[in-house]
Tab-separated table of C-alpha atoms in Angstrom:
chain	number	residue	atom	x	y	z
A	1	UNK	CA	-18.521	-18.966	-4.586
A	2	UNK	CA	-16.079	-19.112	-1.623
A	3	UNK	CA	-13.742	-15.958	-2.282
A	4	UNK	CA	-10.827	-14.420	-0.260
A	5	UNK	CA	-11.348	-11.526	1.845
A	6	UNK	CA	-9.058	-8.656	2.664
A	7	UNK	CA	-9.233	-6.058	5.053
A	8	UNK	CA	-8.880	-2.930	4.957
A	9	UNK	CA	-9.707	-1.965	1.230
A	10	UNK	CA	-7.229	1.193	1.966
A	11	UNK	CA	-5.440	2.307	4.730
A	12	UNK	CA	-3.177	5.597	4.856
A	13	UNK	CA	-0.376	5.500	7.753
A	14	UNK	CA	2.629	7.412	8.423
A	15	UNK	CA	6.328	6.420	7.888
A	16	UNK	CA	7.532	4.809	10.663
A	17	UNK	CA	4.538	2.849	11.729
A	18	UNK	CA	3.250	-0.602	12.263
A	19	UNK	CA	0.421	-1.766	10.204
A	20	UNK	CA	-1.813	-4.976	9.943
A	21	UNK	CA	-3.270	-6.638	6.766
A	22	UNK	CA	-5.383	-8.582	7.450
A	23	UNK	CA	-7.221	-11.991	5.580
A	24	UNK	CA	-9.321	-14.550	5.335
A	25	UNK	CA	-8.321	-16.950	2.973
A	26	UNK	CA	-11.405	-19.913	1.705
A	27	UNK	CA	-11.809	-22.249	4.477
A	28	UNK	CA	-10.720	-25.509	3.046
A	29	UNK	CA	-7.254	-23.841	1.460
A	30	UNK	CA	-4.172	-25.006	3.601
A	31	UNK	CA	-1.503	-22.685	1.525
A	32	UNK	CA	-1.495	-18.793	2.006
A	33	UNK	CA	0.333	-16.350	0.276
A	34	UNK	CA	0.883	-12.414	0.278
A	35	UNK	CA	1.817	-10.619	-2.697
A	36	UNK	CA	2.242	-6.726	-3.620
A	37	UNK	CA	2.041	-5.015	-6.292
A	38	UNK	CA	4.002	-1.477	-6.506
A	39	UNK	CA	1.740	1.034	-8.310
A	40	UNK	CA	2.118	0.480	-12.085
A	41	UNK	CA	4.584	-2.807	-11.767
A	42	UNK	CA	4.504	-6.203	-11.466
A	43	UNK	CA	3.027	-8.916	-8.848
A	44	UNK	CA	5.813	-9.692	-6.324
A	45	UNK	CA	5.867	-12.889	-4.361
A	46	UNK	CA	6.277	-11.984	-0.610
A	47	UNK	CA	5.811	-15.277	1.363
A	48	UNK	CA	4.142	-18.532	1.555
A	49	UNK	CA	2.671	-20.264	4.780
A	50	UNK	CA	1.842	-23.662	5.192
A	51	UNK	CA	1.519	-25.431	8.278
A	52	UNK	CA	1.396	-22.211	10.956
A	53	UNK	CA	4.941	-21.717	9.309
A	54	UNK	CA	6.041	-19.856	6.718
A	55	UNK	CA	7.356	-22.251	3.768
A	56	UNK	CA	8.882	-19.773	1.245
A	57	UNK	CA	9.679	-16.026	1.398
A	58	UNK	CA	11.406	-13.747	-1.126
A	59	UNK	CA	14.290	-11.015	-0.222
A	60	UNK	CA	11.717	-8.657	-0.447
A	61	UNK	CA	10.261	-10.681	3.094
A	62	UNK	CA	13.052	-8.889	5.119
A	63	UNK	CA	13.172	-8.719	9.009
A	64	UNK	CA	10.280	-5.808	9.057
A	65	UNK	CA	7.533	-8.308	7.993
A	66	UNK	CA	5.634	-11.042	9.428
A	67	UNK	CA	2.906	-13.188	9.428
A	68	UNK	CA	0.671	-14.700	11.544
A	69	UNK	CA	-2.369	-16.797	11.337
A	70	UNK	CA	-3.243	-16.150	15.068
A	71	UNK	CA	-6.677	-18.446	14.745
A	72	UNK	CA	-8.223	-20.299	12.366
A	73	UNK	CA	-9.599	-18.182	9.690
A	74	UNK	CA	-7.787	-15.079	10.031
A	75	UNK	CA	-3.993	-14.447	7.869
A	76	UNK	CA	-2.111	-11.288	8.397
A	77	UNK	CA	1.109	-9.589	7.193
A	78	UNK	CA	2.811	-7.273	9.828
A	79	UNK	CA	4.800	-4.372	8.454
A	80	UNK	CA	7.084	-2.574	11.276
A	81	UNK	CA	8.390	0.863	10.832
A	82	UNK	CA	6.571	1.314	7.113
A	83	UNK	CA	8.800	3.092	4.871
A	84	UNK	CA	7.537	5.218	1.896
A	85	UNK	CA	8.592	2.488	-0.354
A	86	UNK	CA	5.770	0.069	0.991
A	87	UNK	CA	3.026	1.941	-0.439
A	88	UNK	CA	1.535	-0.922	-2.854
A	89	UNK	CA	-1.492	-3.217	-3.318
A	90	UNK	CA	-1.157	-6.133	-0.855
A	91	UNK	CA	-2.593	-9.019	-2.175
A	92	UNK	CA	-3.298	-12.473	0.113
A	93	UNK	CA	-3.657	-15.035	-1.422
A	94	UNK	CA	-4.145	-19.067	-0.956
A	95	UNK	CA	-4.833	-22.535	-2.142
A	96	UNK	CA	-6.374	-25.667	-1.545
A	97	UNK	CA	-3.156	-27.202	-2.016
A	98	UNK	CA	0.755	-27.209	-3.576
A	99	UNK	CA	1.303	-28.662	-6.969
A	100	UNK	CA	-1.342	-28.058	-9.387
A	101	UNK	CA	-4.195	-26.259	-7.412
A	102	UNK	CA	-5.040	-22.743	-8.118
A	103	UNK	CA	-4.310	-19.929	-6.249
A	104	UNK	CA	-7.179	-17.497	-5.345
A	105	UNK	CA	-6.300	-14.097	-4.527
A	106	UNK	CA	-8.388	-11.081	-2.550
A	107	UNK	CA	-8.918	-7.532	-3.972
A	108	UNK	CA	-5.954	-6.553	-2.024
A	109	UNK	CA	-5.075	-3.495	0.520
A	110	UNK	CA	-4.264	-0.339	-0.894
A	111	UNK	CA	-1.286	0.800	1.484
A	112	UNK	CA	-0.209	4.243	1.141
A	113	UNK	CA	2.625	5.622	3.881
A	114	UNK	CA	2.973	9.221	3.971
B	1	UNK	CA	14.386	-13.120	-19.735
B	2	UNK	CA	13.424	-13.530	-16.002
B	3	UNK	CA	10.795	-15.880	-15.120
B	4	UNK	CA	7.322	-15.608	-16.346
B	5	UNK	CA	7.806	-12.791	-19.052
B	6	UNK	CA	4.670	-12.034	-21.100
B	7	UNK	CA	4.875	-10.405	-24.546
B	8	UNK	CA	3.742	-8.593	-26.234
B	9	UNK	CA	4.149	-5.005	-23.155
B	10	UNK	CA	1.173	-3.739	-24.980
B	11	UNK	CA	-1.999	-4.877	-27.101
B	12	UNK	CA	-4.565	-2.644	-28.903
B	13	UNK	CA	-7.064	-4.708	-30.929
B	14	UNK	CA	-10.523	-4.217	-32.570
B	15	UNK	CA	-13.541	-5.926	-30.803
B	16	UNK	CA	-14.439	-9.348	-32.447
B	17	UNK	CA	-10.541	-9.822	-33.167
B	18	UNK	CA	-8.395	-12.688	-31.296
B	19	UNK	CA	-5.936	-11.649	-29.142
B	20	UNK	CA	-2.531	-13.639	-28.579
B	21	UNK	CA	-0.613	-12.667	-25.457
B	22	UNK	CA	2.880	-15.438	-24.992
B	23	UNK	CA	4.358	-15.874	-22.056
B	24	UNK	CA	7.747	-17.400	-21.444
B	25	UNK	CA	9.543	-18.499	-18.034
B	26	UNK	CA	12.960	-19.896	-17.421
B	27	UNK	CA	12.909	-22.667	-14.897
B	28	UNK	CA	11.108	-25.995	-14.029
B	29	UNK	CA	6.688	-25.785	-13.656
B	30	UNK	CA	4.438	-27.458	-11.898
B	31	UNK	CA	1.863	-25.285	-13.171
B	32	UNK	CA	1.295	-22.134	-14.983
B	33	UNK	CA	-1.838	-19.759	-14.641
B	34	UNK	CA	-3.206	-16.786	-16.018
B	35	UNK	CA	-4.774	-13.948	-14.428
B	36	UNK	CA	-6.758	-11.106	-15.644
B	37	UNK	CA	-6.527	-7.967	-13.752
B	38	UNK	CA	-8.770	-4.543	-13.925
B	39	UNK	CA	-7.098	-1.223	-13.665
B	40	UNK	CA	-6.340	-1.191	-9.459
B	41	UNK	CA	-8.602	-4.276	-8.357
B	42	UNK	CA	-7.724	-8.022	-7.668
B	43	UNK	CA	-6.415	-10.774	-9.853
B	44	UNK	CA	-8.609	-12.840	-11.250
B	45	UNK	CA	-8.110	-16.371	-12.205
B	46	UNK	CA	-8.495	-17.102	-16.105
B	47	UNK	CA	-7.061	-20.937	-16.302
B	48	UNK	CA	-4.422	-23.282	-14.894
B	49	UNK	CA	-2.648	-25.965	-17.038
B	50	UNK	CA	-0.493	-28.542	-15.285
B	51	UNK	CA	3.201	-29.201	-16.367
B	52	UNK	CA	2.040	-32.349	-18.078
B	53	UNK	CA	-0.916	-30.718	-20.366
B	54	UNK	CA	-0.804	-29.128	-23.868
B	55	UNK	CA	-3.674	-27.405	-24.170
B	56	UNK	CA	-6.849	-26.263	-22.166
B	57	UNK	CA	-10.005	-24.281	-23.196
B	58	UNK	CA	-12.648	-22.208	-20.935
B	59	UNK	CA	-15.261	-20.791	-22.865
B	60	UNK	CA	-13.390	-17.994	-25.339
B	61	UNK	CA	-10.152	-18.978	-23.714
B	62	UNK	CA	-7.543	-21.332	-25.272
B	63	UNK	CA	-4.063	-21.826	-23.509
B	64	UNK	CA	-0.933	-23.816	-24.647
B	65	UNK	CA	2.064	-25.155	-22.782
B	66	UNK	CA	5.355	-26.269	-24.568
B	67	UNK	CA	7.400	-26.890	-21.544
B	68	UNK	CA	10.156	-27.876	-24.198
B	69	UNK	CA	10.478	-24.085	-24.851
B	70	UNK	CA	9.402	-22.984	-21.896
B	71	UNK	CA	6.899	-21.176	-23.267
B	72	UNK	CA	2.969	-20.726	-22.761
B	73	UNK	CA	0.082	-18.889	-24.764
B	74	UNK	CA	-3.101	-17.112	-24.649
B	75	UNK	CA	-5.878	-16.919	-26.538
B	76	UNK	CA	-8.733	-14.585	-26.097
B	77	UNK	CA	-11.078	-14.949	-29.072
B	78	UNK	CA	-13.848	-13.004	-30.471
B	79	UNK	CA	-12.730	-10.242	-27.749
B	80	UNK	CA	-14.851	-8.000	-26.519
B	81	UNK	CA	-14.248	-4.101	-25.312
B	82	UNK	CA	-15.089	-6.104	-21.489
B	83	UNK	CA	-11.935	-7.850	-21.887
B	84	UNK	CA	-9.836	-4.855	-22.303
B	85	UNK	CA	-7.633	-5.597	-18.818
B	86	UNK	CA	-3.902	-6.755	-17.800
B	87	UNK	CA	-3.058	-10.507	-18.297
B	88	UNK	CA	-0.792	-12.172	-16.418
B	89	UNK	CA	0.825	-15.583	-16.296
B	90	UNK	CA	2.127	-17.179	-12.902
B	91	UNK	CA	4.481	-20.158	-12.674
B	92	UNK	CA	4.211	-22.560	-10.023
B	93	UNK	CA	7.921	-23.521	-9.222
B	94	UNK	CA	8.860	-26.906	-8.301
B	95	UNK	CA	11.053	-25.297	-5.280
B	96	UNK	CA	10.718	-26.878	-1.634
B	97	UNK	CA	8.285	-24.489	-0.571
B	98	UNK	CA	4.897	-23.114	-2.678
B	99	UNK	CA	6.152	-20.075	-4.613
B	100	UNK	CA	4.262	-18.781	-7.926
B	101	UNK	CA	5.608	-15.841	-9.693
B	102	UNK	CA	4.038	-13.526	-11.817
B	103	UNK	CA	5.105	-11.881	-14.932
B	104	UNK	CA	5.168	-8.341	-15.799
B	105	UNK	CA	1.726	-8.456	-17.800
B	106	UNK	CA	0.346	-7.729	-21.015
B	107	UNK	CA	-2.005	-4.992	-21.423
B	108	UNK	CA	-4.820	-5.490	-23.647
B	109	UNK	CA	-7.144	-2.786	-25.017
B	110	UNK	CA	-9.988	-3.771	-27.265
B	111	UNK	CA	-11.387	-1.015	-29.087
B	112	UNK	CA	-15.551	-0.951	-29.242
């Protein structure tokens, strides 16, 4: 069964620096997502991308993330300047399409900044 | 409530018992889904019931939508100590862009 893929599994950076998640969403989807998940809380929407642009984003999507899908499998999510705060699961994400279709995540990137 | 708020926090239950975990969100749907996730790994993808269903099964599964209350339900039956996990619902919102948001989870245990 087509699955999404996420790498790395767990990467352990220090405050202040850049990191790359990285994804490959299934290869018919058209919608990507990222998500985190704080340690112990709940799933929080991050962005959507549709169309090489992104289509939604929450207030937690400030000016020290992006995305990129920079060819056509791969889906990342740039953090700048990580702050001790980031340290969460980072879950992509995507779907086949909008309304109605369901969204199938990866096991997610353990992110810890020290 | 905010949107997509699962009740009850917390649920301990004998193997063989049904388990009942609600879920209730606070705008408009296209969709809601509900995940299963193991302590630390991915979510995994239970069921999906459009805005314009009532009621879906998948093998022990049974989910209801009454978008008139905004409110949605799970059923695990006959559960099993491998179903001991945090459940999840996720609304699709009928906003411009594709958002789903996630609820803060119910945590099941089922005793062996």
């Amino acid at each position: 069964e087509p699955e999404v893929t996420q790498t790395p599994s767990h990467q352990v950076t220090q405050m202040g620096q850049e990191v790359i998640l990285r994804c490959v969403p299934i290869s018919n989807h058209l919608y990507f997502y990222w998500y985190r998940q704080i340690l112990g809380q709940k799933v929080e929407f991050l962005v959507s991308f549709y169309n090489n642009e992104i289509s939604e984003k929450s207030e937690i999507f400030d000016d020290q993330f992006s995305v990129e899908r920079p060819d056509g499998s791969n889906f990342t999510l740039k953090i700048r300047s990580t702050k001790l705060e980031d340290s969460a699961m980072y879950f992509c994400a995507s779907s086949e399409n909008r309304a109605g279709n369901t969204i199938y995540f990866g096991e997610g990137s353990w992110l810890t900044v020290v | 409530s905010q949107q997509g708020e699962e009740d009850p926090q917390a649920l301990s239950i004998q193997e063989g018992e049904n388990a009942t975990m609600n879920c209730s969100y606070k705008t408009s749907i296209n969709n809601l889904q509900w995940y299963r996730q193991n302590s630390g790994r991915g979510l995994v993808h239970l069921i999906l019931i459009r805005s314009n269903e009532r009621e879906k099964h998948s093998g022990r599964l049974r989910v209801t939508l009454d978008t008139s209350k905004k409110s949605s339900s799970l059923l695990i039956t006959a559960s099993r100590a491998a179903d001991t996990a945090s459940y999840f619902c996720a609304t699709g919102l009928n906003t411009g862009g594709f958002k789903t948001i996630f609820g803060a989870g119910t945590r099941l245990f089922v005793k062996a």
